[in-house]
PDB file of C-alpha atoms in Angstrom:
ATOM      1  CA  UNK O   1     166.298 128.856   1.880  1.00  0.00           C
ATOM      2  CA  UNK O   2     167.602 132.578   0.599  1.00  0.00           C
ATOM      3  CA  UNK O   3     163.783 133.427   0.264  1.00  0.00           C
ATOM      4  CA  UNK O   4     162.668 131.957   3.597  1.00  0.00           C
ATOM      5  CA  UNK O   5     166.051 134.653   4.962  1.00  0.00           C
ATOM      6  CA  UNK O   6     165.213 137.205   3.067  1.00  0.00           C
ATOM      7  CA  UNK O   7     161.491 136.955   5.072  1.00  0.00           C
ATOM      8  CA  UNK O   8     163.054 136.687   8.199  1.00  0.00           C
ATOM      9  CA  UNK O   9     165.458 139.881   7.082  1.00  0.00           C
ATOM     10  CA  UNK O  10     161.907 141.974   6.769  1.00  0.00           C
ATOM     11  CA  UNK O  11     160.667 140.285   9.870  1.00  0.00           C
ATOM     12  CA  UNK O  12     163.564 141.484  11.978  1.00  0.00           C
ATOM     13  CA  UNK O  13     163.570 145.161  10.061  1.00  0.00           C
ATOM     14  CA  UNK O  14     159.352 145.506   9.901  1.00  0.00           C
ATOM     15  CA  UNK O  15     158.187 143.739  13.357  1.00  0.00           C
ATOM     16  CA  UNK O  16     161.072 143.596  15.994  1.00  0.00           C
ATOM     17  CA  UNK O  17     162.790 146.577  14.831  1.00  0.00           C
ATOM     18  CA  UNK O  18     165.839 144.841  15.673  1.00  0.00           C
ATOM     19  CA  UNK O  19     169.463 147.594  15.022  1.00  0.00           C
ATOM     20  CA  UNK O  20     171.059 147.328  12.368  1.00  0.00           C
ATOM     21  CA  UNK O  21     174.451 145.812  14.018  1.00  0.00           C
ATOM     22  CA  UNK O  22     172.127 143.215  15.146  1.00  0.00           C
ATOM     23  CA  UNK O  23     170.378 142.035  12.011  1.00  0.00           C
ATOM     24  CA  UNK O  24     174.076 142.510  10.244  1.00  0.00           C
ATOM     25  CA  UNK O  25     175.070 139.868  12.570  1.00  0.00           C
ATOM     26  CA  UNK O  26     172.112 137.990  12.339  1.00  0.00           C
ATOM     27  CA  UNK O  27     172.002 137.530   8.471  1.00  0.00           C
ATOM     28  CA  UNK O  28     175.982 136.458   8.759  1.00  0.00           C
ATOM     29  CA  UNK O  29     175.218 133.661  10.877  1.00  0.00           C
ATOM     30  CA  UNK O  30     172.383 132.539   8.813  1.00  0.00           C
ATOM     31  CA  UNK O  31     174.144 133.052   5.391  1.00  0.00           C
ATOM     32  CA  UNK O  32     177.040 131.260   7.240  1.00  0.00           C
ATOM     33  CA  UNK O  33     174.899 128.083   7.671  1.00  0.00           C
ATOM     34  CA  UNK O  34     173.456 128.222   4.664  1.00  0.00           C
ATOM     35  CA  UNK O  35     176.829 128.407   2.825  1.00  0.00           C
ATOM     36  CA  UNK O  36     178.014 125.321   5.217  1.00  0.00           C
ATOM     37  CA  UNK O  37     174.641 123.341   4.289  1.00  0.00           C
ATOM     38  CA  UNK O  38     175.254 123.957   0.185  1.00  0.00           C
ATOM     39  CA  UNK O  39     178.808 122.829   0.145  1.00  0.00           C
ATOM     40  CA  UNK O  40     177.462 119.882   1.486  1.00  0.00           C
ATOM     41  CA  UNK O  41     174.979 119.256  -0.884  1.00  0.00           C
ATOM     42  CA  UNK O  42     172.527 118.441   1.865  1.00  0.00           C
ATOM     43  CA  UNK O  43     169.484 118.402   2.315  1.00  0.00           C
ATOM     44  CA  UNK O  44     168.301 119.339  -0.810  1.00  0.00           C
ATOM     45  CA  UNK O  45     165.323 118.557  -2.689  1.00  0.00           C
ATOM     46  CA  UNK O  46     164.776 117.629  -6.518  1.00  0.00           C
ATOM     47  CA  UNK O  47     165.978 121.433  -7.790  1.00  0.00           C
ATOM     48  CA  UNK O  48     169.096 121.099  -5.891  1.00  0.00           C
ATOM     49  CA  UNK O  49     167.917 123.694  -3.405  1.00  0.00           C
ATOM     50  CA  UNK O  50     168.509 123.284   0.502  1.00  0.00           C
ATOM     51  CA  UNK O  51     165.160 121.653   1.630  1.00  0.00           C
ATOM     52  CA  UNK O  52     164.869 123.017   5.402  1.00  0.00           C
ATOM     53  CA  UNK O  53     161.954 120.609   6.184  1.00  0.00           C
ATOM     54  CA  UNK O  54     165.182 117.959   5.896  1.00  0.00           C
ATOM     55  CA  UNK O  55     167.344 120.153   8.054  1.00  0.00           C
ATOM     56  CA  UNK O  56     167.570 117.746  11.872  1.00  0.00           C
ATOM     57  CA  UNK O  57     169.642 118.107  14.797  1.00  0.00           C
ATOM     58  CA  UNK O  58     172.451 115.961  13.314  1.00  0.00           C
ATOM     59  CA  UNK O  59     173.216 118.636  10.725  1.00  0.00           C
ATOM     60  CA  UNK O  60     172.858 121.977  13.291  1.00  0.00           C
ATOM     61  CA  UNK O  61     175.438 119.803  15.119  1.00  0.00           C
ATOM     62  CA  UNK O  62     177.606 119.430  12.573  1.00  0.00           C
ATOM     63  CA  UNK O  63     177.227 122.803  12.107  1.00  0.00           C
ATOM     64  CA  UNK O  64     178.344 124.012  15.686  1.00  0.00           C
ATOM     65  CA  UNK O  65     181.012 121.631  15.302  1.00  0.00           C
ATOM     66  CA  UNK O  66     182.690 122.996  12.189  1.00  0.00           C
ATOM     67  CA  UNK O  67     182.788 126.676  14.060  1.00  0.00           C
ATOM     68  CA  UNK O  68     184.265 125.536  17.928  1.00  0.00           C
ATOM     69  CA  UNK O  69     187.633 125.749  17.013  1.00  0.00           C
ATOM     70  CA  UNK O  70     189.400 128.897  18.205  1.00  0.00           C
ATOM     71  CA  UNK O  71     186.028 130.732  18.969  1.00  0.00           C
ATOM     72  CA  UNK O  72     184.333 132.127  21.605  1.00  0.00           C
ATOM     73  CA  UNK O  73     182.047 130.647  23.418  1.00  0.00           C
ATOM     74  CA  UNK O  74     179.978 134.095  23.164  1.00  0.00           C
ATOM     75  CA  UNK O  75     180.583 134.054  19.192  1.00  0.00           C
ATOM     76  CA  UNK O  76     179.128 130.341  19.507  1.00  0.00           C
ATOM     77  CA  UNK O  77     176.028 131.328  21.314  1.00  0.00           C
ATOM     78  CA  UNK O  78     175.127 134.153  19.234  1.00  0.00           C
ATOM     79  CA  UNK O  79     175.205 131.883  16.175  1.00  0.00           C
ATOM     80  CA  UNK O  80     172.718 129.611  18.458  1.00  0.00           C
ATOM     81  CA  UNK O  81     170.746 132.725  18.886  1.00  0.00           C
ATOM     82  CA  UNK O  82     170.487 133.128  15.272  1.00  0.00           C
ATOM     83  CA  UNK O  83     169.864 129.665  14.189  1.00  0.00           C
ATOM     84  CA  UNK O  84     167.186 129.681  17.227  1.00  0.00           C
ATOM     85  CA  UNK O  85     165.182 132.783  16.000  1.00  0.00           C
ATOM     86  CA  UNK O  86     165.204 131.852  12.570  1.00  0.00           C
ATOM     87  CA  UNK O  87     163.390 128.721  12.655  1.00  0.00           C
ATOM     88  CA  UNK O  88     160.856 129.785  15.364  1.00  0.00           C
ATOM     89  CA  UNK O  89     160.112 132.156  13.119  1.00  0.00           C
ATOM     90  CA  UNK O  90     159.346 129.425   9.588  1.00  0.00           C
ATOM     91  CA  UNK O  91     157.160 127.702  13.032  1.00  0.00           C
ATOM     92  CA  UNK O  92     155.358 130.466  14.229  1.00  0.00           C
ATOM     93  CA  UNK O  93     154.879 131.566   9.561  1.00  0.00           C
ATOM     94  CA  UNK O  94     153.663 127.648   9.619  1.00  0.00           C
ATOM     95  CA  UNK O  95     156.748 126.652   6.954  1.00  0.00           C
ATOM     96  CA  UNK O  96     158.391 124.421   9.457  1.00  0.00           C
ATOM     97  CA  UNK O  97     156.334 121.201  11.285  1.00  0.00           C
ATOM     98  CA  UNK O  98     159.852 120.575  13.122  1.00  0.00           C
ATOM     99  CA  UNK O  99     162.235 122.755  15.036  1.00  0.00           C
ATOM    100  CA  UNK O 100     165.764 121.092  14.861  1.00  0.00           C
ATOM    101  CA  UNK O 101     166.904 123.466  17.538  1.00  0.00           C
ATOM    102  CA  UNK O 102     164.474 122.483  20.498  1.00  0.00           C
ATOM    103  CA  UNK O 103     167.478 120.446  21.979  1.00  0.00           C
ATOM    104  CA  UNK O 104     170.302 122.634  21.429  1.00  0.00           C
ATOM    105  CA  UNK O 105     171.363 124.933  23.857  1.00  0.00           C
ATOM    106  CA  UNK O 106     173.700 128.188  24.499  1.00  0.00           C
ATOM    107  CA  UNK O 107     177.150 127.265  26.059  1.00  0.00           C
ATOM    108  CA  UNK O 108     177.316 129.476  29.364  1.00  0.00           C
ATOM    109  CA  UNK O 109     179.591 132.541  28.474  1.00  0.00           C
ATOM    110  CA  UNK O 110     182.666 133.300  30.098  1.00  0.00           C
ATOM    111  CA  UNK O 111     181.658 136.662  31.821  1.00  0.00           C
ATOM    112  CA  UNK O 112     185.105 138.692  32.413  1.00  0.00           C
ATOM    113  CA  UNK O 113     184.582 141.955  34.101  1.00  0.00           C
ATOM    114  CA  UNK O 114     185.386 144.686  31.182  1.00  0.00           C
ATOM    115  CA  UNK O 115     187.774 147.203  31.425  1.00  0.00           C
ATOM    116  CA  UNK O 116     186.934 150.810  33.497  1.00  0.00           C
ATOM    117  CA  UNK O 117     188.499 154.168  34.343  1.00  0.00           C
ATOM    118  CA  UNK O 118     188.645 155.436  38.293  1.00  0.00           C
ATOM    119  CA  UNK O 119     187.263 158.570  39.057  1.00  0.00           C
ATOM    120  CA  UNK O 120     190.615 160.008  38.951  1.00  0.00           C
ATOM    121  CA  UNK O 121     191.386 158.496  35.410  1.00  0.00           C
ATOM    122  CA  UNK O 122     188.390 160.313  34.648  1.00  0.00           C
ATOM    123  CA  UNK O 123     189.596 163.458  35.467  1.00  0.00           C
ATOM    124  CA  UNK O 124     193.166 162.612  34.422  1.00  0.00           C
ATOM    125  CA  UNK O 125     191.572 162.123  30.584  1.00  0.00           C
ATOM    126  CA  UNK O 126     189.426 165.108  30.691  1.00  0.00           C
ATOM    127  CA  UNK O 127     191.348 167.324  31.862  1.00  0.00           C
ATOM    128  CA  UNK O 128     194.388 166.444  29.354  1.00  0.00           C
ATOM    129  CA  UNK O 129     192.365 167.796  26.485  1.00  0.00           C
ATOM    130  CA  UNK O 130     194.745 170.878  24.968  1.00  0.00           C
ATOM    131  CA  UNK O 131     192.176 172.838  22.578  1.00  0.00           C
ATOM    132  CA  UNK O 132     194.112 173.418  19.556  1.00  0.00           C
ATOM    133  CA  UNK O 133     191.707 172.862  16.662  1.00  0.00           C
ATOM    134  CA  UNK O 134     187.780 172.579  16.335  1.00  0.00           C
ATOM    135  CA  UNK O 135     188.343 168.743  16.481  1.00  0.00           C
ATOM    136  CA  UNK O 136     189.914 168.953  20.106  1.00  0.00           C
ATOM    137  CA  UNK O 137     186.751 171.012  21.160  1.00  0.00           C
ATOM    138  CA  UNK O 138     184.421 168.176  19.794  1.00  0.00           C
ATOM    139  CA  UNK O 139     186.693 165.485  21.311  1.00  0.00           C
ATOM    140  CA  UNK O 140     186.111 167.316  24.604  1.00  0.00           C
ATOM    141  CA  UNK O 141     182.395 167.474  23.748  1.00  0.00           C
ATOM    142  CA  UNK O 142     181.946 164.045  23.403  1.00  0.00           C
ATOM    143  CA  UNK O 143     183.903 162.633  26.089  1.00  0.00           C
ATOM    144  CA  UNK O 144     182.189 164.826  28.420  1.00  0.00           C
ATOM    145  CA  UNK O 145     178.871 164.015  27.289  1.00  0.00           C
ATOM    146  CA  UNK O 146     179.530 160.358  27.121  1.00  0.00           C
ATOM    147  CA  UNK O 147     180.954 160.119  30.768  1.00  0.00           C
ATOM    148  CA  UNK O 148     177.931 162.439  31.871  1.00  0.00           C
ATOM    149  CA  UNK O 149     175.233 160.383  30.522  1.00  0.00           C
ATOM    150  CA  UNK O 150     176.427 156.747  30.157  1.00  0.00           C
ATOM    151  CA  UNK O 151     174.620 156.195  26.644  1.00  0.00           C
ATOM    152  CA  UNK O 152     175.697 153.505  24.410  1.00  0.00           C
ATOM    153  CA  UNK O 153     178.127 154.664  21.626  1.00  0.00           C
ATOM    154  CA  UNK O 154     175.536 153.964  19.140  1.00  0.00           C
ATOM    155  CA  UNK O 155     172.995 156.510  21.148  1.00  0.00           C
ATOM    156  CA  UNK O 156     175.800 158.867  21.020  1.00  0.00           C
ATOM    157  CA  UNK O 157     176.372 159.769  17.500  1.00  0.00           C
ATOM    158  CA  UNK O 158     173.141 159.775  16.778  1.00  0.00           C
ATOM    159  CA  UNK O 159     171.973 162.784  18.919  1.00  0.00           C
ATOM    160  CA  UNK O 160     170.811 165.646  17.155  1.00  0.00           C
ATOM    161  CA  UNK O 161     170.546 169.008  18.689  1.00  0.00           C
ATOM    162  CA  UNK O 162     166.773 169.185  19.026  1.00  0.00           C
ATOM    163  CA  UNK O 163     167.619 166.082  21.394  1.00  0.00           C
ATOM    164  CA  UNK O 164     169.318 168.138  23.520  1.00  0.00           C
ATOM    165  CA  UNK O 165     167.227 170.146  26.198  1.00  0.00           C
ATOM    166  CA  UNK O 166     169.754 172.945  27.590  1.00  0.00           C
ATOM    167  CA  UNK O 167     167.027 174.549  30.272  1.00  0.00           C
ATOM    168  CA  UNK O 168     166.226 171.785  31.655  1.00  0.00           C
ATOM    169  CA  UNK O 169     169.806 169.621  31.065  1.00  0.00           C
ATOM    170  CA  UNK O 170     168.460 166.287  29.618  1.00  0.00           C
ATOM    171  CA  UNK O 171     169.350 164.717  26.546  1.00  0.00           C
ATOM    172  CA  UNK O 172     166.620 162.359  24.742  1.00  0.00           C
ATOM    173  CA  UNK O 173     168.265 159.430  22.999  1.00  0.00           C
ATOM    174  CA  UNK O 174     166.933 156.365  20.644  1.00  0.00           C
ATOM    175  CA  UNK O 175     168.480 152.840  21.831  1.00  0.00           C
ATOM    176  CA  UNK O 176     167.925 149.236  21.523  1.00  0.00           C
ATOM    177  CA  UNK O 177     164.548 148.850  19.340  1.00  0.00           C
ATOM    178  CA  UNK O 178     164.295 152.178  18.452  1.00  0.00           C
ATOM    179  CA  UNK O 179     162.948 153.178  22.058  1.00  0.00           C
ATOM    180  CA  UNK O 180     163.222 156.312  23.329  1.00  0.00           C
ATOM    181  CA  UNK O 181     164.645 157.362  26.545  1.00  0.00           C
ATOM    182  CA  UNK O 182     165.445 160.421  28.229  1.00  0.00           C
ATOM    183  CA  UNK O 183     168.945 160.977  30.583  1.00  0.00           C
ATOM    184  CA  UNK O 184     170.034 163.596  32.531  1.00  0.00           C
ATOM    185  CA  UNK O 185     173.555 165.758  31.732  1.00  0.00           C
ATOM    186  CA  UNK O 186     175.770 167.418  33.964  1.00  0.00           C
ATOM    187  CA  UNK O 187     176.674 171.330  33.136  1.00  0.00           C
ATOM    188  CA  UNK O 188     180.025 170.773  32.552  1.00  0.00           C
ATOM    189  CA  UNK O 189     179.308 168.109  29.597  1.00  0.00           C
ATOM    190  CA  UNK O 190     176.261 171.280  28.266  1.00  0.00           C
ATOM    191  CA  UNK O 191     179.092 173.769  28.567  1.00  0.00           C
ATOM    192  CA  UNK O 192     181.659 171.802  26.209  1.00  0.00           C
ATOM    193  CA  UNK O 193     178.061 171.348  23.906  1.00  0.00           C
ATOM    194  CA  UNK O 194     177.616 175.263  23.854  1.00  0.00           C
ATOM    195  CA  UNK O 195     181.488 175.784  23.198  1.00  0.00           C
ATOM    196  CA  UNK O 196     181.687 173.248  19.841  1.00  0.00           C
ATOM    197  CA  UNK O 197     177.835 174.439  18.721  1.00  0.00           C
ATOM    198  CA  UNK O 198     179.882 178.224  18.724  1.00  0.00           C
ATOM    199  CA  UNK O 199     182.551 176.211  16.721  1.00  0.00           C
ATOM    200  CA  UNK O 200     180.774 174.732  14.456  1.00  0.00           C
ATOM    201  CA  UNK O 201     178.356 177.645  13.692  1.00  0.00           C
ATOM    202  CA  UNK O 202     181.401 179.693  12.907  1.00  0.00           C
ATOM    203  CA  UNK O 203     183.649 177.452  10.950  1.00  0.00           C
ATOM    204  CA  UNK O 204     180.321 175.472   9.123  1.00  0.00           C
ATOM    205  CA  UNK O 205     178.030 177.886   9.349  1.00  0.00           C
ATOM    206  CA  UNK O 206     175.946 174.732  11.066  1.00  0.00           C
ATOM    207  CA  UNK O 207     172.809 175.619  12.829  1.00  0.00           C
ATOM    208  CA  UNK O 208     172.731 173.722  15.529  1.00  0.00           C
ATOM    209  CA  UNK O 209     169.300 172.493  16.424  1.00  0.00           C
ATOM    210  CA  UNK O 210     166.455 170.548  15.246  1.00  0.00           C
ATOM    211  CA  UNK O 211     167.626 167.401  13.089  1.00  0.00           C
ATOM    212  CA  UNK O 212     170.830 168.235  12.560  1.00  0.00           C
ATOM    213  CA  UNK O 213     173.604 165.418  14.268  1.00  0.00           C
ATOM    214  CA  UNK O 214     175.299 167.121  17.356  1.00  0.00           C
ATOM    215  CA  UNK O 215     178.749 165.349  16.613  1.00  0.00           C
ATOM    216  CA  UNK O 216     180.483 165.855  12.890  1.00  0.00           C
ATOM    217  CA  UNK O 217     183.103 164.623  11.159  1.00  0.00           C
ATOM    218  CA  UNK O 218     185.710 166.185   9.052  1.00  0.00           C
ATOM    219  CA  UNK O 219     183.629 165.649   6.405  1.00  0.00           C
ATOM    220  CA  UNK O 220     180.732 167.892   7.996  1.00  0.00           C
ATOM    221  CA  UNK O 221     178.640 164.149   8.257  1.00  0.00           C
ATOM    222  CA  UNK O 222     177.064 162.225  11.313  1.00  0.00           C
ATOM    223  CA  UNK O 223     180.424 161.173  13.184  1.00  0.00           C
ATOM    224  CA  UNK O 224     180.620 156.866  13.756  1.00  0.00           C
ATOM    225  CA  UNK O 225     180.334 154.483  15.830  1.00  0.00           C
ATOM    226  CA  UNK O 226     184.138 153.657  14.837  1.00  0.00           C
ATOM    227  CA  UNK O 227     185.357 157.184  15.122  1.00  0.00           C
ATOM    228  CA  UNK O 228     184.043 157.272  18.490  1.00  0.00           C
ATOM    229  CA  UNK O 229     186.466 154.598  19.128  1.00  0.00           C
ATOM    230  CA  UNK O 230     189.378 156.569  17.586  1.00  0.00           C
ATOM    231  CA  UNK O 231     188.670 159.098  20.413  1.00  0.00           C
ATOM    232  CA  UNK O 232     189.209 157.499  23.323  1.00  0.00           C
ATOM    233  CA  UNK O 233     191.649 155.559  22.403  1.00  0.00           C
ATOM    234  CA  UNK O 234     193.401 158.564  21.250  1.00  0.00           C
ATOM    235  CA  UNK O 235     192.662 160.493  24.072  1.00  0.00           C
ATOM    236  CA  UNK O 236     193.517 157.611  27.261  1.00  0.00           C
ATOM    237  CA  UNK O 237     197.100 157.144  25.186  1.00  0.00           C
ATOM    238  CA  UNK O 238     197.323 161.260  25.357  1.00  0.00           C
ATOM    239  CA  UNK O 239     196.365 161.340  28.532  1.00  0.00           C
ATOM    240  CA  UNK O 240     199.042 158.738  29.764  1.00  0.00           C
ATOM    241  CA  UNK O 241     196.218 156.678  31.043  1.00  0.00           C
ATOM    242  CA  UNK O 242     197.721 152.776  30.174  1.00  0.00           C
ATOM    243  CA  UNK O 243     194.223 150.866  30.092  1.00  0.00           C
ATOM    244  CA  UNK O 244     192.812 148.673  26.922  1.00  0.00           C
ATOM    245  CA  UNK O 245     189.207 149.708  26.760  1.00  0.00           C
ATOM    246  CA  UNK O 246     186.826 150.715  23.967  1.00  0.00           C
ATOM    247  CA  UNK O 247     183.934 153.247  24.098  1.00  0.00           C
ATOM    248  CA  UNK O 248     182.011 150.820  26.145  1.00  0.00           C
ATOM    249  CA  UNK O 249     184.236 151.073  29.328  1.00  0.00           C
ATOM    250  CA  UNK O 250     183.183 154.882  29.475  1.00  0.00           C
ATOM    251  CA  UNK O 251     179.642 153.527  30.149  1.00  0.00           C
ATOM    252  CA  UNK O 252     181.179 150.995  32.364  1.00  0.00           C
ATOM    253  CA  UNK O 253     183.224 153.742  34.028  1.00  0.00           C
ATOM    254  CA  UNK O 254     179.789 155.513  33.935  1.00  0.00           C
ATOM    255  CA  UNK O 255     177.920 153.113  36.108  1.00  0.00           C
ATOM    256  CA  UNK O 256     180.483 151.913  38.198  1.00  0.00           C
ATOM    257  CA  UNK O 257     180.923 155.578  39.523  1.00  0.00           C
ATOM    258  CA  UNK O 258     177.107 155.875  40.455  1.00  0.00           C
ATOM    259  CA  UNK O 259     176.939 153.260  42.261  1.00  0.00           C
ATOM    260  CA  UNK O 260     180.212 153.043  44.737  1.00  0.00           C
ATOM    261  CA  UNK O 261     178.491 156.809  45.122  1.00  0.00           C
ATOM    262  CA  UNK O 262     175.583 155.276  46.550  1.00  0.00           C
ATOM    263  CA  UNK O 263     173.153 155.451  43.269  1.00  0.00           C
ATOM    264  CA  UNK O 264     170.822 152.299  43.461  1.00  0.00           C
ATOM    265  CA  UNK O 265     170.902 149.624  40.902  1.00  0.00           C
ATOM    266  CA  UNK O 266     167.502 150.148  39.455  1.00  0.00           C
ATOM    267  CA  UNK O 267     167.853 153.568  38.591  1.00  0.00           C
ATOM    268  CA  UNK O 268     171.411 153.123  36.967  1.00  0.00           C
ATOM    269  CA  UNK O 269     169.017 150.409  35.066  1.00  0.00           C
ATOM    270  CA  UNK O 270     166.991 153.171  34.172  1.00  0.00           C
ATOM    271  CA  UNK O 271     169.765 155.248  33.227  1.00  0.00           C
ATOM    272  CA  UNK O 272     171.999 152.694  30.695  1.00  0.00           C
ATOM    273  CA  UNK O 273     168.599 151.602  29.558  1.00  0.00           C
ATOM    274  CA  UNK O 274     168.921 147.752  30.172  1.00  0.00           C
ATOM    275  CA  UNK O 275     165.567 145.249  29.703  1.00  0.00           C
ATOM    276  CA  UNK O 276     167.231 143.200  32.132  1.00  0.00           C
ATOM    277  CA  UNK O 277     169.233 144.319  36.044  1.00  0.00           C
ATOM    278  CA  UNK O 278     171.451 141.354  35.415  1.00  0.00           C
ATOM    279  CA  UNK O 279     173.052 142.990  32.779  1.00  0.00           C
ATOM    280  CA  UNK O 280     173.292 146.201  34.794  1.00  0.00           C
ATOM    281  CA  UNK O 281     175.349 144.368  37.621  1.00  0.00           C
ATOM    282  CA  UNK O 282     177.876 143.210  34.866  1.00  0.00           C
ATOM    283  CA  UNK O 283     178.143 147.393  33.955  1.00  0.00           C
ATOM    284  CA  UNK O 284     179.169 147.942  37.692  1.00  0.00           C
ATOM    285  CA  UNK O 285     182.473 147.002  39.724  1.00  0.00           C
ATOM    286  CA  UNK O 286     182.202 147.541  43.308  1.00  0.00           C
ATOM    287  CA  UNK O 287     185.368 145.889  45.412  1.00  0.00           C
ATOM    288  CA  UNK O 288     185.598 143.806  48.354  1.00  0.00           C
ATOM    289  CA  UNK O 289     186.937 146.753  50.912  1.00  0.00           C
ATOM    290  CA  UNK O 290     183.325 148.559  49.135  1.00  0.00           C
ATOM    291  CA  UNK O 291     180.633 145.845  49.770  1.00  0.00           C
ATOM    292  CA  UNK O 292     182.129 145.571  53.464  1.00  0.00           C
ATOM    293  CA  UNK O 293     181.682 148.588  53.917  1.00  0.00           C
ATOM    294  CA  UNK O 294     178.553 148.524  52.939  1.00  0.00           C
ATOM    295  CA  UNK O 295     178.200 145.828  54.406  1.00  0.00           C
ATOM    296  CA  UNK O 296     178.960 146.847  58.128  1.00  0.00           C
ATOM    297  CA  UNK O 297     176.474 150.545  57.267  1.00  0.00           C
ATOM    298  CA  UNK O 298     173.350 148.664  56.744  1.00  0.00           C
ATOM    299  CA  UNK O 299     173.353 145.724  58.117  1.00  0.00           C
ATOM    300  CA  UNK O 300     171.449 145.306  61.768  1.00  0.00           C
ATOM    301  CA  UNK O 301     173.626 142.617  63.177  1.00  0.00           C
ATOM    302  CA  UNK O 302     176.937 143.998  61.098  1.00  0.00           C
TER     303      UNK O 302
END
């Protein structure tokens, strides 16, 4: 069964170009089942080696069952994911006759509405950035791009400057599937851009364009995912700003803006980059006093 992963590893790498978070997690689940499967000492065939044309329903079940405890049901389903594309992919390779996961299904996910910044929390953690070292100018950088664009944290640190189009204030960014987009950015985020490049060409002697990452670390390296995290965290508890929220709820905060501002929903989908507009309506928070106002504008009979 490790070979028959390790095919699926290069399918999800060579063919769907999957990211690299998402074939991490993908290759955890599977290892994970294979690891519960061994233990087990079933099914196997005569070398002692899991035997997948033995693997049924009874055994994904006892699977799932093993994991409910304490979990989410959105942890759950992505483990269904896995399982799911894994062996419609020894199917479609003809090394399977038999899915065992044709009559399993996702649990529906608990959708909570994540957490979001006003407009005036917005301003509030912008404008309580006090320059005092290079790292306080790209702090300010990358806020201010990040609220201007709405890219996903992973888009963000891995702009380079060449990506960034000053005349005409766009920013072109890989996401999801390595596909390519291009977003508008405000002046104010390409002013803070300017300010750190002048930084960092002084204090690195950086040169700021072509393939070289917009947003360093310490270490003068591509700044992470993780760091980004650091940052607004660090910057919502110096800004007074008592909300729980990640990187993501700038994109939320993002989106949410546009849209009580009258953007439509398809080109906010255009903007964050989703496949899919339900997924852009869980991005956006409009309130009840909002939509009946809304509400009473458009409607004929209102």
């Amino acid at each position: 069964m490790e070979k028959l992963i390790e095919q699926y590893r290069l399918h999800l790498c060579n063919e769907r170009n999957v990211s690299p978070h998402t074939l991490r997690n993908y290759l955890s689940d599977l290892h994970q089942f294979h690891q519960f499967i061994s233990e087990r000492k079933w099914p196997v065939d005569s070398a002692g080696c899991v035997d997948v044309q033995k693997i049924d329903i009874q055994i994904v079940r006892a699977f799932l069952a093993s994991l409910t405890a304490g979990r989410k049901k959105s942890s759950l389903g992505r483990k269904i994911a896995s399982l799911k594309g894994f062996f419609r992919y020894l199917i479609m390779t003809r090394q399977l006759d038999d899915d065992p996961m044709v009559s399993i299904h996702s649990p529906k996910n608990e959708k909570p509405l994540p957490a979001f910044l006003s407009v005036d929390d917005v301003f509030q953690l912008l404008g309580a950035i006090k320059i005092k070292s290079v790292l306080d100018v790209r702090d300010r950088a990358v806020l201010e791009v990040f609220y201007s664009t709405g890219v996903r944290v992973s888009e963000l640190v891995g702009i380079n400057w060449g990506d960034v189009d000053f005349r005409l204030e766009i920013v072109r960014v890989t996401g999801k599937g390595s596909k390519e987009r291009i977003v508008p950015i405000g002046e104010i985020a390409l002013e803070t851009l300017q300010d750190y490049a002048r930084e960092q060409r002084k204090r690195r002697n950086v040169s700021c364009k072509g393939e070289t990452a917009v947003f360093l670390n310490n270490r003068g390296t591509r700044i992470t995912t993780r760091s980004i995290a650091r940052i607004v965290e660090k910057h919502l508890k110096q800004a007074g700003i008592d909300i729980k929220m990640g990187p993501h709820g700038v994109r939320h905060s993002f989106a949410t803006h546009l849209l009580n501002s009258g953007a439509d929903l398809r080109s906010i989908q255009e903007l964050l980059g989703h496949a899919s507009l339900s997924t852009t309506q869980r991005y956006t928070h409009l309130n009840l006093d909002q939509l009946t106002a809304v509400y009473d504008k458009a409607h004929p009979r209102a």
